[in-house]
mmCIF file of C-alpha atoms in Angstrom:
data_model
loop_
_atom_site.group_PDB
_atom_site.id
_atom_site.type_symbol
_atom_site.label_atom_id
_atom_site.label_comp_id
_atom_site.label_asym_id
_atom_site.label_seq_id
_atom_site.Cartn_x
_atom_site.Cartn_y
_atom_site.Cartn_z
ATOM 1 C CA UNK Y 1 84.425 105.978 71.036
ATOM 2 C CA UNK Y 2 86.433 103.689 73.263
ATOM 3 C CA UNK Y 3 85.575 100.144 74.234
ATOM 4 C CA UNK Y 4 87.083 96.984 75.689
ATOM 5 C CA UNK Y 5 86.312 93.383 74.930
ATOM 6 C CA UNK Y 6 87.134 90.587 77.309
ATOM 7 C CA UNK Y 7 87.426 87.236 75.629
ATOM 8 C CA UNK Y 8 85.916 84.482 77.725
ATOM 9 C CA UNK Y 9 83.314 85.090 80.402
ATOM 10 C CA UNK Y 10 84.758 82.169 82.408
ATOM 11 C CA UNK Y 11 88.304 80.901 82.734
ATOM 12 C CA UNK Y 12 89.243 77.851 84.806
ATOM 13 C CA UNK Y 13 92.818 76.966 85.775
ATOM 14 C CA UNK Y 14 94.452 74.593 88.174
ATOM 15 C CA UNK Y 15 96.279 75.880 91.226
ATOM 16 C CA UNK Y 16 99.861 76.632 90.222
ATOM 17 C CA UNK Y 17 99.035 77.015 86.531
ATOM 18 C CA UNK Y 18 99.439 80.116 84.395
ATOM 19 C CA UNK Y 19 96.601 82.602 84.470
ATOM 20 C CA UNK Y 20 95.839 84.425 81.202
ATOM 21 C CA UNK Y 21 92.851 86.750 80.954
ATOM 22 C CA UNK Y 22 92.368 88.439 77.594
ATOM 23 C CA UNK Y 23 91.385 92.030 76.894
ATOM 24 C CA UNK Y 24 91.292 93.928 73.607
ATOM 25 C CA UNK Y 25 90.611 97.591 73.444
ATOM 26 C CA UNK Y 26 89.453 100.098 70.886
ATOM 27 C CA UNK Y 27 90.578 103.698 71.146
ATOM 28 C CA UNK Y 28 91.316 106.483 68.714
ATOM 29 C CA UNK Y 29 93.814 108.054 71.088
ATOM 30 C CA UNK Y 30 96.499 106.548 73.344
ATOM 31 C CA UNK Y 31 94.428 104.757 75.941
ATOM 32 C CA UNK Y 32 94.627 104.592 79.685
ATOM 33 C CA UNK Y 33 93.920 100.968 80.572
ATOM 34 C CA UNK Y 34 93.162 99.266 83.863
ATOM 35 C CA UNK Y 35 92.522 95.855 85.337
ATOM 36 C CA UNK Y 36 90.291 95.619 88.381
ATOM 37 C CA UNK Y 37 89.443 92.580 90.504
ATOM 38 C CA UNK Y 38 86.187 92.047 92.392
ATOM 39 C CA UNK Y 39 85.916 89.433 95.117
ATOM 40 C CA UNK Y 40 82.474 88.264 96.250
ATOM 41 C CA UNK Y 41 80.548 90.861 98.258
ATOM 42 C CA UNK Y 42 83.235 93.490 97.714
ATOM 43 C CA UNK Y 43 83.862 96.479 95.512
ATOM 44 C CA UNK Y 44 86.406 96.644 92.705
ATOM 45 C CA UNK Y 45 90.109 96.827 93.517
ATOM 46 C CA UNK Y 46 92.733 98.158 91.124
ATOM 47 C CA UNK Y 47 95.231 95.476 90.061
ATOM 48 C CA UNK Y 48 97.293 97.590 87.674
ATOM 49 C CA UNK Y 49 97.176 100.464 85.204
ATOM 50 C CA UNK Y 50 98.764 101.454 81.890
ATOM 51 C CA UNK Y 51 99.186 105.180 81.265
ATOM 52 C CA UNK Y 52 101.577 105.249 78.297
ATOM 53 C CA UNK Y 53 104.770 104.616 80.206
ATOM 54 C CA UNK Y 54 106.319 101.128 80.235
ATOM 55 C CA UNK Y 55 104.424 98.605 78.131
ATOM 56 C CA UNK Y 56 104.869 95.829 80.709
ATOM 57 C CA UNK Y 57 102.979 96.787 83.802
ATOM 58 C CA UNK Y 58 103.359 95.020 87.134
ATOM 59 C CA UNK Y 59 100.517 95.053 89.602
ATOM 60 C CA UNK Y 60 99.560 93.699 92.964
ATOM 61 C CA UNK Y 61 99.300 90.010 93.925
ATOM 62 C CA UNK Y 62 101.827 88.938 91.272
ATOM 63 C CA UNK Y 63 99.750 90.040 88.284
ATOM 64 C CA UNK Y 64 101.146 91.821 85.262
ATOM 65 C CA UNK Y 65 99.870 92.976 81.900
ATOM 66 C CA UNK Y 66 101.512 93.850 78.626
ATOM 67 C CA UNK Y 67 100.263 96.678 76.406
ATOM 68 C CA UNK Y 68 100.556 95.725 72.743
ATOM 69 C CA UNK Y 69 99.525 98.535 70.454
ATOM 70 C CA UNK Y 70 99.866 96.443 67.282
ATOM 71 C CA UNK Y 71 97.410 93.905 68.666
ATOM 72 C CA UNK Y 72 95.288 96.438 70.608
ATOM 73 C CA UNK Y 73 95.590 94.076 73.559
ATOM 74 C CA UNK Y 74 96.190 94.367 77.279
ATOM 75 C CA UNK Y 75 96.118 90.778 78.545
ATOM 76 C CA UNK Y 76 96.489 90.006 82.247
ATOM 77 C CA UNK Y 77 98.795 87.224 83.365
ATOM 78 C CA UNK Y 78 100.037 85.569 86.530
ATOM 79 C CA UNK Y 79 102.641 82.782 86.432
ATOM 80 C CA UNK Y 80 101.105 80.627 89.167
ATOM 81 C CA UNK Y 81 97.464 80.722 90.232
ATOM 82 C CA UNK Y 82 96.436 80.598 93.873
ATOM 83 C CA UNK Y 83 93.059 79.617 95.194
ATOM 84 C CA UNK Y 84 92.695 83.158 96.497
ATOM 85 C CA UNK Y 85 92.811 84.488 92.911
ATOM 86 C CA UNK Y 86 89.304 83.197 92.250
ATOM 87 C CA UNK Y 87 87.272 86.317 91.524
ATOM 88 C CA UNK Y 88 85.749 88.468 88.763
ATOM 89 C CA UNK Y 89 88.238 90.469 86.682
ATOM 90 C CA UNK Y 90 87.348 93.584 84.728
ATOM 91 C CA UNK Y 91 89.418 95.239 82.029
ATOM 92 C CA UNK Y 92 88.639 98.939 81.617
ATOM 93 C CA UNK Y 93 89.583 101.928 79.485
ATOM 94 C CA UNK Y 94 89.299 105.589 80.451
ATOM 95 C CA UNK Y 95 87.696 107.917 77.975
ATOM 96 C CA UNK Y 96 89.609 110.810 76.554
ATOM 97 C CA UNK Y 97 89.915 113.666 79.010
ATOM 98 C CA UNK Y 98 86.820 112.723 80.942
ATOM 99 C CA UNK Y 99 85.614 110.846 83.957
ATOM 100 C CA UNK Y 100 84.014 107.904 82.254
ATOM 101 C CA UNK Y 101 85.579 104.466 82.599
ATOM 102 C CA UNK Y 102 84.333 101.881 80.191
ATOM 103 C CA UNK Y 103 84.382 98.390 81.676
ATOM 104 C CA UNK Y 104 84.516 95.118 79.863
ATOM 105 C CA UNK Y 105 81.914 92.476 80.563
ATOM 106 C CA UNK Y 106 84.189 90.733 83.041
ATOM 107 C CA UNK Y 107 85.873 87.343 83.272
ATOM 108 C CA UNK Y 108 85.172 85.000 86.151
ATOM 109 C CA UNK Y 109 88.346 83.118 87.155
ATOM 110 C CA UNK Y 110 87.949 79.715 88.774
ATOM 111 C CA UNK Y 111 90.947 78.045 90.408
ATOM 112 C CA UNK Y 112 90.836 74.277 90.917
ATOM 113 C CA UNK Y 113 92.751 72.553 93.670
ATOM 114 C CA UNK I 1 91.132 97.838 104.118
ATOM 115 C CA UNK I 2 88.672 99.843 102.058
ATOM 116 C CA UNK I 3 89.478 103.554 101.897
ATOM 117 C CA UNK I 4 86.047 104.406 100.590
ATOM 118 C CA UNK I 5 83.381 103.679 103.196
ATOM 119 C CA UNK I 6 79.784 103.029 102.223
ATOM 120 C CA UNK I 7 76.776 102.744 104.542
ATOM 121 C CA UNK I 8 74.600 100.859 104.970
ATOM 122 C CA UNK I 9 75.988 97.573 103.649
ATOM 123 C CA UNK I 10 72.506 96.202 103.040
ATOM 124 C CA UNK I 11 69.188 97.978 102.594
ATOM 125 C CA UNK I 12 65.713 96.603 102.034
ATOM 126 C CA UNK I 13 63.025 99.107 101.239
ATOM 127 C CA UNK I 14 59.524 99.282 99.879
ATOM 128 C CA UNK I 15 58.638 101.148 96.732
ATOM 129 C CA UNK I 16 57.150 104.042 98.671
ATOM 130 C CA UNK I 17 60.050 104.528 101.075
ATOM 131 C CA UNK I 18 62.696 107.251 101.067
ATOM 132 C CA UNK I 19 66.205 106.285 102.040
ATOM 133 C CA UNK I 20 69.754 107.497 101.467
ATOM 134 C CA UNK I 21 73.019 105.795 100.690
ATOM 135 C CA UNK I 22 76.178 107.362 102.069
ATOM 136 C CA UNK I 23 79.783 107.314 100.910
ATOM 137 C CA UNK I 24 82.864 108.827 102.530
ATOM 138 C CA UNK I 25 86.520 109.076 101.512
ATOM 139 C CA UNK I 26 89.449 110.842 103.180
ATOM 140 C CA UNK I 27 92.083 110.458 100.483
ATOM 141 C CA UNK I 28 91.647 114.022 99.228
ATOM 142 C CA UNK I 29 90.193 112.822 95.951
ATOM 143 C CA UNK I 30 88.245 115.493 94.071
ATOM 144 C CA UNK I 31 86.123 113.213 91.917
ATOM 145 C CA UNK I 32 83.436 110.905 93.288
ATOM 146 C CA UNK I 33 81.219 108.448 91.464
ATOM 147 C CA UNK I 34 78.059 106.388 91.880
ATOM 148 C CA UNK I 35 77.734 103.113 90.005
ATOM 149 C CA UNK I 36 74.962 100.524 89.799
ATOM 150 C CA UNK I 37 76.000 96.876 89.401
ATOM 151 C CA UNK I 38 73.624 94.036 88.623
ATOM 152 C CA UNK I 39 74.667 90.437 89.256
ATOM 153 C CA UNK I 40 77.294 89.109 86.863
ATOM 154 C CA UNK I 41 77.554 92.470 85.091
ATOM 155 C CA UNK I 42 80.118 95.279 85.089
ATOM 156 C CA UNK I 43 79.412 98.494 87.007
ATOM 157 C CA UNK I 44 77.254 101.068 85.186
ATOM 158 C CA UNK I 45 78.105 104.720 85.770
ATOM 159 C CA UNK I 46 75.271 106.804 87.231
ATOM 160 C CA UNK I 47 76.756 110.087 88.411
ATOM 161 C CA UNK I 48 80.117 111.839 88.677
ATOM 162 C CA UNK I 49 80.956 114.782 90.900
ATOM 163 C CA UNK I 50 84.086 116.818 90.290
ATOM 164 C CA UNK I 51 85.072 119.405 92.855
ATOM 165 C CA UNK I 52 81.652 118.934 94.462
ATOM 166 C CA UNK I 53 79.789 119.825 91.267
ATOM 167 C CA UNK I 54 77.734 117.352 89.261
ATOM 168 C CA UNK I 55 79.779 116.610 86.159
ATOM 169 C CA UNK I 56 77.994 113.619 84.665
ATOM 170 C CA UNK I 57 74.448 112.330 84.947
ATOM 171 C CA UNK I 58 74.019 109.254 82.797
ATOM 172 C CA UNK I 59 70.308 109.864 82.205
ATOM 173 C CA UNK I 60 69.452 108.329 85.543
ATOM 174 C CA UNK I 61 65.757 108.399 86.564
ATOM 175 C CA UNK I 62 64.846 111.201 88.925
ATOM 176 C CA UNK I 63 63.956 108.735 91.691
ATOM 177 C CA UNK I 64 67.748 108.702 92.247
ATOM 178 C CA UNK I 65 69.033 112.050 93.541
ATOM 179 C CA UNK I 66 72.746 112.549 94.223
ATOM 180 C CA UNK I 67 74.231 115.061 96.615
ATOM 181 C CA UNK I 68 77.809 116.055 97.396
ATOM 182 C CA UNK I 69 77.774 118.049 100.650
ATOM 183 C CA UNK I 70 81.576 118.406 100.716
ATOM 184 C CA UNK I 71 84.703 116.964 99.137
ATOM 185 C CA UNK I 72 84.656 113.890 101.366
ATOM 186 C CA UNK I 73 81.001 112.916 101.264
ATOM 187 C CA UNK I 74 78.640 111.667 98.626
ATOM 188 C CA UNK I 75 75.019 110.749 99.133
ATOM 189 C CA UNK I 76 72.452 109.046 96.951
ATOM 190 C CA UNK I 77 68.857 109.787 97.907
ATOM 191 C CA UNK I 78 66.313 107.176 96.911
ATOM 192 C CA UNK I 79 62.560 107.642 96.487
ATOM 193 C CA UNK I 80 59.823 105.565 94.920
ATOM 194 C CA UNK I 81 62.198 102.950 93.585
ATOM 195 C CA UNK I 82 61.144 100.047 91.399
ATOM 196 C CA UNK I 83 61.988 96.357 91.825
ATOM 197 C CA UNK I 84 64.402 96.548 88.895
ATOM 198 C CA UNK I 85 66.455 99.031 90.949
ATOM 199 C CA UNK I 86 67.568 96.185 93.195
ATOM 200 C CA UNK I 87 71.330 95.999 92.734
ATOM 201 C CA UNK I 88 74.717 96.635 94.321
ATOM 202 C CA UNK I 89 75.403 100.384 94.448
ATOM 203 C CA UNK I 90 79.080 101.233 94.413
ATOM 204 C CA UNK I 91 80.749 104.498 95.302
ATOM 205 C CA UNK I 92 84.205 105.335 94.013
ATOM 206 C CA UNK I 93 86.660 108.225 94.130
ATOM 207 C CA UNK I 94 89.701 109.335 92.156
ATOM 208 C CA UNK I 95 92.195 112.165 91.919
ATOM 209 C CA UNK I 96 90.725 113.282 88.658
ATOM 210 C CA UNK I 97 89.837 112.232 85.120
ATOM 211 C CA UNK I 98 91.535 109.161 83.653
ATOM 212 C CA UNK I 99 92.890 108.180 87.078
ATOM 213 C CA UNK I 100 92.315 104.844 88.804
ATOM 214 C CA UNK I 101 89.240 104.706 90.935
ATOM 215 C CA UNK I 102 89.028 103.525 94.527
ATOM 216 C CA UNK I 103 85.819 101.661 95.228
ATOM 217 C CA UNK I 104 83.817 101.069 98.379
ATOM 218 C CA UNK I 105 82.334 97.654 99.088
ATOM 219 C CA UNK I 106 78.900 98.841 98.095
ATOM 220 C CA UNK I 107 75.387 98.857 99.402
ATOM 221 C CA UNK I 108 73.260 95.896 98.412
ATOM 222 C CA UNK I 109 69.789 97.279 97.815
ATOM 223 C CA UNK I 110 66.651 95.197 97.630
ATOM 224 C CA UNK I 111 63.309 96.739 96.644
ATOM 225 C CA UNK I 112 60.217 94.890 97.766
#
C-alpha cells in the first residue's frame, strides 16, 4: 500500500523567506508523486509532478521539489515566499497502475508581511 | 482559468430533495473523478469513470448516484442526503491512471 505523510499541518514564514514543506512517502514500487495547491474557495491545482525522470522537479510559481529515494522524501521548496503563496498544499502519490491518488493531510502555509 | 467546470457553485438542499451536480471538461481526458472534501481535510475519492465506465466506487452510499453521459460530462445525482454530507464536492479529470488530475472549483453543498 502507498501513503504520504506531510510533516506539519501549519507552516508560517515571512515574506521573502524560504518555503519548505515536508512530504515523506511509502511505496513498494517507484512512485508517481505530486504536489497540489488549494487556494480558498477553489479546487486543487497541480504544482509539479515526479514520474521517475529527473529527481529535481521544477513547477509553477517558482516551486520545486527533490525526489530522494534514500530518504523516501519529496519536499517542496521555494526560495522566496510571496503573500500570494498562502494556501493549503497537498502532497500526493498515485497508486500502482490505477486511478487512485492518495493525498496527504495537507499543510497550511501562512505568509507574514 | 479552470478547465474543469462545475455547476452549481453553491447548493443548499433539504434532506428530501433531489438535485444533481454537473461537471464538464473539454481537454479530451478519458478519466473523470468525484471527490468529497470536508473543511481542513484532503479530498476523499468517491467515484472514478474511465472511458465512460464506472471504474471505482469507494463504497459510497447509494444516495449518491454518478452518471457519465459522455466523455466530457460527469453528473452526481443526490437524493435523501444527510447533514453529514455537507461538504465541497470536487470533480477532476485526467488522461489516464497515474496522471495529474485537473480539478474544478467545486460545488459547496449544504444539507439542511
